[in-house]
């Protein structure tokens, strides 16, 4: 039985770890990213004023609309949980300008209206035309839900109707193509759910089902553009490879996740929506296999996805290099989208474990604590060997990540709870309050916690009268022991039923009932599967869901010379003044030095080691103190 | 005081390790590579018969002439040490056809005569026009020295004269360019030494000195071809980067070896020749620095050079990944060329150590034991993770390596000894006999040894009458202890003077005097400098100069799961029936297995280990038994 997420409007973050982050997102990131959108010409692009050679009007890029759309979506999410008249009017003005850019036939895209109108729907493979539709559609749904105003959603339904007329089976005289960069699939399902219009679900299903079928549409399309037949596949033409776009095989025949990491996961998130709404068991079975491959063989411990810069792509199984990892911020976010959908279909905590892993590590590493600087890539070691130097920056030429971060941070509430008949699921431990439906009744559920810094979570239930239901609380995958109290009485955890990773607390609940959880949260030494060559003889530190790293500013340069003995004790301590308040881990380790290696590259004499103190900080907070800081997640280990 | 190598004509290999290899090279590799040259059209290219659209005549590629030239050079070396009338007449016919392709003005190049005559000397950067000259010139010198016939050498002097007229300072109205792929520099010095004609040395010196000077010639040249100015340097345009061709700075201002590994080392070998012949101390000082950087920070333990496939190039300091290593066969050979020149300038055994390391490992790994299959790249781990599967093959589109291997194998004799006034230097331990000049007198020096399988070397001196001179025997860098006997009497090794790594045995020698050396040759566990990330927590095995590896055929699949405890004993044994007769190393190790890792990518439970037997074989002999064999040089190590 599938779960229904408690929507954002009913689930507010009120304190703890996430509230200050959301405040920063509202106060800093939203204005900072708007300024970048405006400064680069993305906002004015909807005036469609670009002409060849016209001064002062930058040429809209094929993906610009999506950047603006994600800002709109973020602003809408912000307004849902915190009214802000100034933001609301800024949003209204922007939405009006987007709506005004719609063409008489419903089409809406700045690049392909102002710059290359003759290329409309001519290159689905390489350009981001339908991807931009998807983001605008998501924005329109969010805007409608936040403001109750329909005009943007109506605009997008007209555009979606045009897509429906244009794309579909060749037998119906339509273009049998599908978006090069998936995104429209999940957006069309959102539109279907917002409007009840089944043709949007059908179009999403067509895009999902048609993908990877022979004859291969992108090659047909390239021929129609007059391009030479596709040559053999050298590495430098990665963008032309079928696998890059997951267009090499139908999803139902896919078992391994390959190609561009964001494209793949947006696709599978959309496919999960389609599988759920269309009751497609075969598609769902394929998604389970792909999920297992992705998370058991190709996921960084941070939830980072995509090992290879080349093609921003997944590597082979267990290919997880650290310093050269790509792990695009958007790919970790996409993993959350996909995980959230699988979680609500399957009601299995392992999806929530992955979502939590990504959220506390590889997602929020993408933004500075100040809220105005971003990482595009999130490797697990940085600036060690001068291979690639790295610091967060205010914007990117291809700037998908910043407003993907803001939208997930400000919509976090919707990931916390789900309901299913007479049960409420607690997926994440986030201080806040939510309203959930148990049958016809509404109950309130409040969490008080400083998780992930401590393992204590206090859940208070609110209701008008006694109600029979189950509270299903996720037992985190990282946790080996939990103490549970109900209204002050400790329960025997062994007697609490565990259902797909959820502790089932059933009963007749009353207003003010309190569930206390104390998750045992020691410092854990984590190893990688022995086939992960990059992590061999290495260990990383994790406490709760938070993965740690060493930084040069705490430990001096040459982090890869630090060796952690297996028995080294590491003690956690909350440091309120550090990095916005984090738990650090401190202990003693050994440090290799190069003494004795002068004049030698290979030798039989071994390497000297000295005792040193080490201090680890949460991975997500790295690179916030000094520029181009050295950083290392996987530390050498010795017996 | 610089040394003079004992030339090939005076230094024969007669037995031991190298004789069977040379026999295979003569009997198999020479005919096999000729058949490839003929079959691909490279031999007939000298008929200059190619015309657009003419059937049956393949278009000569810009580097084809060099492949043929290296075969000629190899055949000449073979004839020097072993007469063979059939080979001699095959060689004569080929040389005649090359000579016949010379143009009236002295020019000689199949591609730029038959295919693109209008592009002569127009793109030094990307094409291999002057590189082909260099190989033809080396071939002509070798052919002259082997046969005494002058016509090929005369042909090449006419071409060299044309180059001299064409290239030089702009102030003299000449083209101020230099070869994109160095090779002509060292070849011109060979021509200078063979003919006594100083203009060839001067032209070599011009090429060496002009390289990397501003304005940058390759950019001027590209402008003259009408190409747009050079864009910023994205990775995918590596071939257009100044560093790729070592054209970013003058050699005298260079401290780090960068760019294409073969180009760099051919250049520095030629520059060493120029520095020696022109007494250029500043140039020599720069070469010492570059050498140190190359061999102390960028050399694989096999003598493999060039970490990166991209641009076939050196990486940064200590960037020495194993499975993705490029380590082109030609680059290890180029290292020998360069080392040999530095050795004879500096009389320092550390150059011979590197030369020996390359010869016994990364050079001869390039050819199968059967003599007819070749590696282009020589990584230090293979087929482990499916990143790149690898086996030797009969030929390559760009087939520089096969005939580079044959020419170094059949000219090995010239690397063994040098003389310097009243001293003979023994650089390598190779069974054979040589004639060396001590002042006006000739002495004979014979070695009897099965080195590198045993550390015993017996040197017998021959002369007409008692002669006072020093025998300077290299103490190998890998060796920690040696026993020395002279005419049956053991000497106290501590009392033998050591001069830049050479044991100096001086005295009045008589015919039949015998020097016996017993180099202690235990199995050594070798580590890499702690900054080499790829080898961290790993060990490799070496015995004498031979580096070992594990192969799947001996140890089962999943070699990277083998962990060698620091105290594991490894015993050497000569196995006459294995891989042509090699010493293998056998012992006990641990093997990680993935049991317990089902369904997990990261976990706190560690990895199980089982006791297993392991067997290591010489690296150079890997991949000779089963196709696409797994191989691993750097083995995980534990305490």
mmCIF file of N, CA and C in Angstrom, chain B residues 17-79:
data_model
loop_
_atom_site.group_PDB
_atom_site.id
_atom_site.type_symbol
_atom_site.label_atom_id
_atom_site.label_comp_id
_atom_site.label_asym_id
_atom_site.label_seq_id
_atom_site.Cartn_x
_atom_site.Cartn_y
_atom_site.Cartn_z
ATOM 1 N N UNK B 17 69.998 -14.018 -20.190
ATOM 2 C CA UNK B 17 68.610 -13.570 -20.291
ATOM 3 C C UNK B 17 68.280 -13.013 -21.673
ATOM 4 N N UNK B 18 69.223 -12.278 -22.238
ATOM 5 C CA UNK B 18 68.871 -11.478 -23.411
ATOM 6 C C UNK B 18 69.011 -12.210 -24.741
ATOM 7 N N UNK B 19 69.893 -13.192 -24.809
ATOM 8 C CA UNK B 19 70.130 -13.854 -26.095
ATOM 9 C C UNK B 19 68.851 -14.491 -26.664
ATOM 10 N N UNK B 20 68.117 -15.270 -25.874
ATOM 11 C CA UNK B 20 66.873 -15.842 -26.442
ATOM 12 C C UNK B 20 65.875 -14.769 -26.855
ATOM 13 N N UNK B 21 65.851 -13.683 -26.129
ATOM 14 C CA UNK B 21 64.946 -12.590 -26.510
ATOM 15 C C UNK B 21 65.369 -11.999 -27.844
ATOM 16 N N UNK B 22 66.679 -11.793 -28.000
ATOM 17 C CA UNK B 22 67.157 -11.244 -29.279
ATOM 18 C C UNK B 22 66.879 -12.222 -30.422
ATOM 19 N N UNK B 23 67.030 -13.510 -30.133
ATOM 20 C CA UNK B 23 66.730 -14.504 -31.178
ATOM 21 C C UNK B 23 65.271 -14.414 -31.606
ATOM 22 N N UNK B 24 64.386 -14.293 -30.624
ATOM 23 C CA UNK B 24 62.960 -14.159 -30.948
ATOM 24 C C UNK B 24 62.704 -12.881 -31.743
ATOM 25 N N UNK B 25 63.369 -11.836 -31.344
ATOM 26 C CA UNK B 25 63.200 -10.568 -32.061
ATOM 27 C C UNK B 25 63.625 -10.739 -33.526
ATOM 28 N N UNK B 26 64.774 -11.357 -33.709
ATOM 29 C CA UNK B 26 65.258 -11.597 -35.085
ATOM 30 C C UNK B 26 64.318 -12.530 -35.860
ATOM 31 N N UNK B 27 63.970 -13.629 -35.204
ATOM 32 C CA UNK B 27 63.275 -14.695 -35.941
ATOM 33 C C UNK B 27 61.786 -14.413 -36.110
ATOM 34 N N UNK B 28 61.203 -13.738 -35.165
ATOM 35 C CA UNK B 28 59.747 -13.534 -35.193
ATOM 36 C C UNK B 28 59.378 -12.058 -35.402
ATOM 37 N N UNK B 29 59.918 -11.200 -34.558
ATOM 38 C CA UNK B 29 59.439 -9.810 -34.569
ATOM 39 C C UNK B 29 59.800 -9.096 -35.874
ATOM 40 N N UNK B 30 61.012 -9.299 -36.353
ATOM 41 C CA UNK B 30 61.411 -8.591 -37.573
ATOM 42 C C UNK B 30 60.521 -8.986 -38.758
ATOM 43 N N UNK B 31 60.355 -10.278 -39.036
ATOM 44 C CA UNK B 31 59.422 -10.609 -40.143
ATOM 45 C C UNK B 31 57.982 -10.216 -39.847
ATOM 46 N N UNK B 32 57.548 -10.357 -38.605
ATOM 47 C CA UNK B 32 56.144 -10.035 -38.299
ATOM 48 C C UNK B 32 55.882 -8.548 -38.504
ATOM 49 N N UNK B 33 56.788 -7.705 -38.057
ATOM 50 C CA UNK B 33 56.546 -6.264 -38.206
ATOM 51 C C UNK B 33 56.710 -5.852 -39.673
ATOM 52 N N UNK B 34 57.610 -6.510 -40.406
ATOM 53 C CA UNK B 34 57.713 -6.199 -41.834
ATOM 54 C C UNK B 34 56.396 -6.524 -42.541
ATOM 55 N N UNK B 35 55.841 -7.679 -42.186
ATOM 56 C CA UNK B 35 54.566 -8.074 -42.810
ATOM 57 C C UNK B 35 53.482 -7.041 -42.523
ATOM 58 N N UNK B 36 53.476 -6.494 -41.324
ATOM 59 C CA UNK B 36 52.490 -5.467 -40.988
ATOM 60 C C UNK B 36 52.754 -4.196 -41.786
ATOM 61 N N UNK B 37 54.012 -3.805 -41.867
ATOM 62 C CA UNK B 37 54.348 -2.598 -42.636
ATOM 63 C C UNK B 37 53.905 -2.765 -44.083
ATOM 64 N N UNK B 38 54.191 -3.952 -44.629
ATOM 65 C CA UNK B 38 53.839 -4.201 -46.034
ATOM 66 C C UNK B 38 52.323 -4.278 -46.192
ATOM 67 N N UNK B 39 51.688 -5.005 -45.281
ATOM 68 C CA UNK B 39 50.248 -5.219 -45.388
ATOM 69 C C UNK B 39 49.429 -3.950 -45.262
ATOM 70 N N UNK B 40 49.934 -2.983 -44.533
ATOM 71 C CA UNK B 40 49.184 -1.740 -44.339
ATOM 72 C C UNK B 40 49.522 -0.697 -45.398
ATOM 73 N N UNK B 41 50.475 -1.010 -46.283
ATOM 74 C CA UNK B 41 50.813 -0.051 -47.344
ATOM 75 C C UNK B 41 51.983 0.852 -47.020
ATOM 76 N N UNK B 42 52.577 0.670 -45.841
ATOM 77 C CA UNK B 42 53.665 1.574 -45.446
ATOM 78 C C UNK B 42 54.913 1.388 -46.327
ATOM 79 N N UNK B 43 55.189 0.152 -46.742
ATOM 80 C CA UNK B 43 56.381 -0.084 -47.572
ATOM 81 C C UNK B 43 56.183 0.539 -48.961
ATOM 82 N N UNK B 44 55.032 0.236 -49.554
ATOM 83 C CA UNK B 44 54.769 0.733 -50.908
ATOM 84 C C UNK B 44 54.550 2.239 -50.952
ATOM 85 N N UNK B 45 54.318 2.828 -49.772
ATOM 86 C CA UNK B 45 54.088 4.279 -49.758
ATOM 87 C C UNK B 45 55.252 5.033 -50.391
ATOM 88 N N UNK B 46 56.437 4.445 -50.298
ATOM 89 C CA UNK B 46 57.609 5.141 -50.866
ATOM 90 C C UNK B 46 57.585 5.192 -52.386
ATOM 91 N N UNK B 47 56.659 4.423 -52.982
ATOM 92 C CA UNK B 47 56.471 4.554 -54.446
ATOM 93 C C UNK B 47 55.744 5.840 -54.800
ATOM 94 N N UNK B 48 55.213 6.518 -53.818
ATOM 95 C CA UNK B 48 54.534 7.815 -54.016
ATOM 96 C C UNK B 48 53.391 7.703 -55.014
ATOM 97 N N UNK B 49 52.703 6.579 -54.980
ATOM 98 C CA UNK B 49 51.681 6.317 -55.995
ATOM 99 C C UNK B 49 50.290 6.762 -55.574
ATOM 100 N N UNK B 50 50.150 7.252 -54.366
ATOM 101 C CA UNK B 50 48.810 7.634 -53.910
ATOM 102 C C UNK B 50 48.272 8.821 -54.708
ATOM 103 N N UNK B 51 47.034 8.705 -55.122
ATOM 104 C CA UNK B 51 46.311 9.841 -55.723
ATOM 105 C C UNK B 51 44.880 9.796 -55.189
ATOM 106 N N UNK B 52 44.213 10.924 -55.093
ATOM 107 C CA UNK B 52 42.832 10.901 -54.587
ATOM 108 C C UNK B 52 41.980 9.934 -55.390
ATOM 109 N N UNK B 53 41.334 9.012 -54.708
ATOM 110 C CA UNK B 53 40.407 8.107 -55.370
ATOM 111 C C UNK B 53 41.047 6.936 -56.082
ATOM 112 N N UNK B 54 42.366 6.888 -56.153
ATOM 113 C CA UNK B 54 42.991 5.742 -56.822
ATOM 114 C C UNK B 54 42.785 4.492 -55.974
ATOM 115 N N UNK B 55 42.238 3.450 -56.577
ATOM 116 C CA UNK B 55 41.925 2.266 -55.754
ATOM 117 C C UNK B 55 43.185 1.488 -55.373
ATOM 118 N N UNK B 56 43.129 0.861 -54.224
ATOM 119 C CA UNK B 56 44.186 -0.063 -53.810
ATOM 120 C C UNK B 56 45.440 0.581 -53.274
ATOM 121 N N UNK B 57 45.477 1.904 -53.239
ATOM 122 C CA UNK B 57 46.666 2.551 -52.688
ATOM 123 C C UNK B 57 46.257 3.347 -51.446
ATOM 124 N N UNK B 58 46.540 2.802 -50.271
ATOM 125 C CA UNK B 58 46.119 3.536 -49.061
ATOM 126 C C UNK B 58 46.884 4.850 -48.917
ATOM 127 N N UNK B 59 46.213 5.812 -48.336
ATOM 128 C CA UNK B 59 46.827 7.132 -48.182
ATOM 129 C C UNK B 59 47.896 7.100 -47.091
ATOM 130 N N UNK B 60 49.095 7.484 -47.411
ATOM 131 C CA UNK B 60 50.142 7.453 -46.378
ATOM 132 C C UNK B 60 49.820 8.418 -45.244
ATOM 133 N N UNK B 61 49.945 7.928 -44.037
ATOM 134 C CA UNK B 61 49.701 8.769 -42.874
ATOM 135 C C UNK B 61 50.975 9.551 -42.552
ATOM 136 N N UNK B 62 50.795 10.635 -41.814
ATOM 137 C CA UNK B 62 51.956 11.504 -41.546
ATOM 138 C C UNK B 62 53.069 10.823 -40.756
ATOM 139 N N UNK B 63 52.759 9.720 -40.063
ATOM 140 C CA UNK B 63 53.863 9.103 -39.307
ATOM 141 C C UNK B 63 54.348 7.783 -39.899
ATOM 142 N N UNK B 64 53.813 7.413 -41.044
ATOM 143 C CA UNK B 64 54.181 6.110 -41.607
ATOM 144 C C UNK B 64 55.685 5.942 -41.862
ATOM 145 N N UNK B 65 56.319 6.988 -42.395
ATOM 146 C CA UNK B 65 57.748 6.860 -42.737
ATOM 147 C C UNK B 65 58.570 6.430 -41.518
ATOM 148 N N UNK B 66 58.142 6.911 -40.343
ATOM 149 C CA UNK B 66 58.920 6.603 -39.138
ATOM 150 C C UNK B 66 58.832 5.126 -38.783
ATOM 151 N N UNK B 67 57.682 4.522 -39.043
ATOM 152 C CA UNK B 67 57.539 3.091 -38.730
ATOM 153 C C UNK B 67 58.490 2.260 -39.593
ATOM 154 N N UNK B 68 58.552 2.613 -40.873
ATOM 155 C CA UNK B 68 59.454 1.902 -41.782
ATOM 156 C C UNK B 68 60.902 2.158 -41.379
ATOM 157 N N UNK B 69 61.188 3.412 -41.020
ATOM 158 C CA UNK B 69 62.561 3.764 -40.651
ATOM 159 C C UNK B 69 63.042 2.947 -39.462
ATOM 160 N N UNK B 70 62.157 2.752 -38.479
ATOM 161 C CA UNK B 70 62.585 1.998 -37.299
ATOM 162 C C UNK B 70 62.798 0.524 -37.625
ATOM 163 N N UNK B 71 62.061 0.034 -38.629
ATOM 164 C CA UNK B 71 62.320 -1.350 -39.054
ATOM 165 C C UNK B 71 63.700 -1.430 -39.707
ATOM 166 N N UNK B 72 64.015 -0.454 -40.551
ATOM 167 C CA UNK B 72 65.334 -0.416 -41.202
ATOM 168 C C UNK B 72 66.434 -0.375 -40.147
ATOM 169 N N UNK B 73 66.227 0.484 -39.147
ATOM 170 C CA UNK B 73 67.232 0.621 -38.094
ATOM 171 C C UNK B 73 67.408 -0.703 -37.341
ATOM 172 N N UNK B 74 66.279 -1.350 -37.041
ATOM 173 C CA UNK B 74 66.332 -2.646 -36.362
ATOM 174 C C UNK B 74 67.096 -3.673 -37.187
ATOM 175 N N UNK B 75 66.744 -3.745 -38.467
ATOM 176 C CA UNK B 75 67.400 -4.728 -39.342
ATOM 177 C C UNK B 75 68.897 -4.460 -39.399
ATOM 178 N N UNK B 76 69.261 -3.190 -39.447
ATOM 179 C CA UNK B 76 70.688 -2.852 -39.477
ATOM 180 C C UNK B 76 71.376 -3.322 -38.197
ATOM 181 N N UNK B 77 70.760 -3.079 -37.041
ATOM 182 C CA UNK B 77 71.345 -3.531 -35.776
ATOM 183 C C UNK B 77 71.484 -5.050 -35.762
ATOM 184 N N UNK B 78 70.496 -5.725 -36.320
ATOM 185 C CA UNK B 78 70.549 -7.183 -36.348
ATOM 186 C C UNK B 78 71.751 -7.654 -37.169
ATOM 187 N N UNK B 79 71.944 -7.002 -38.302
ATOM 188 C CA UNK B 79 73.044 -7.411 -39.179
ATOM 189 C C UNK B 79 74.405 -7.115 -38.565
#
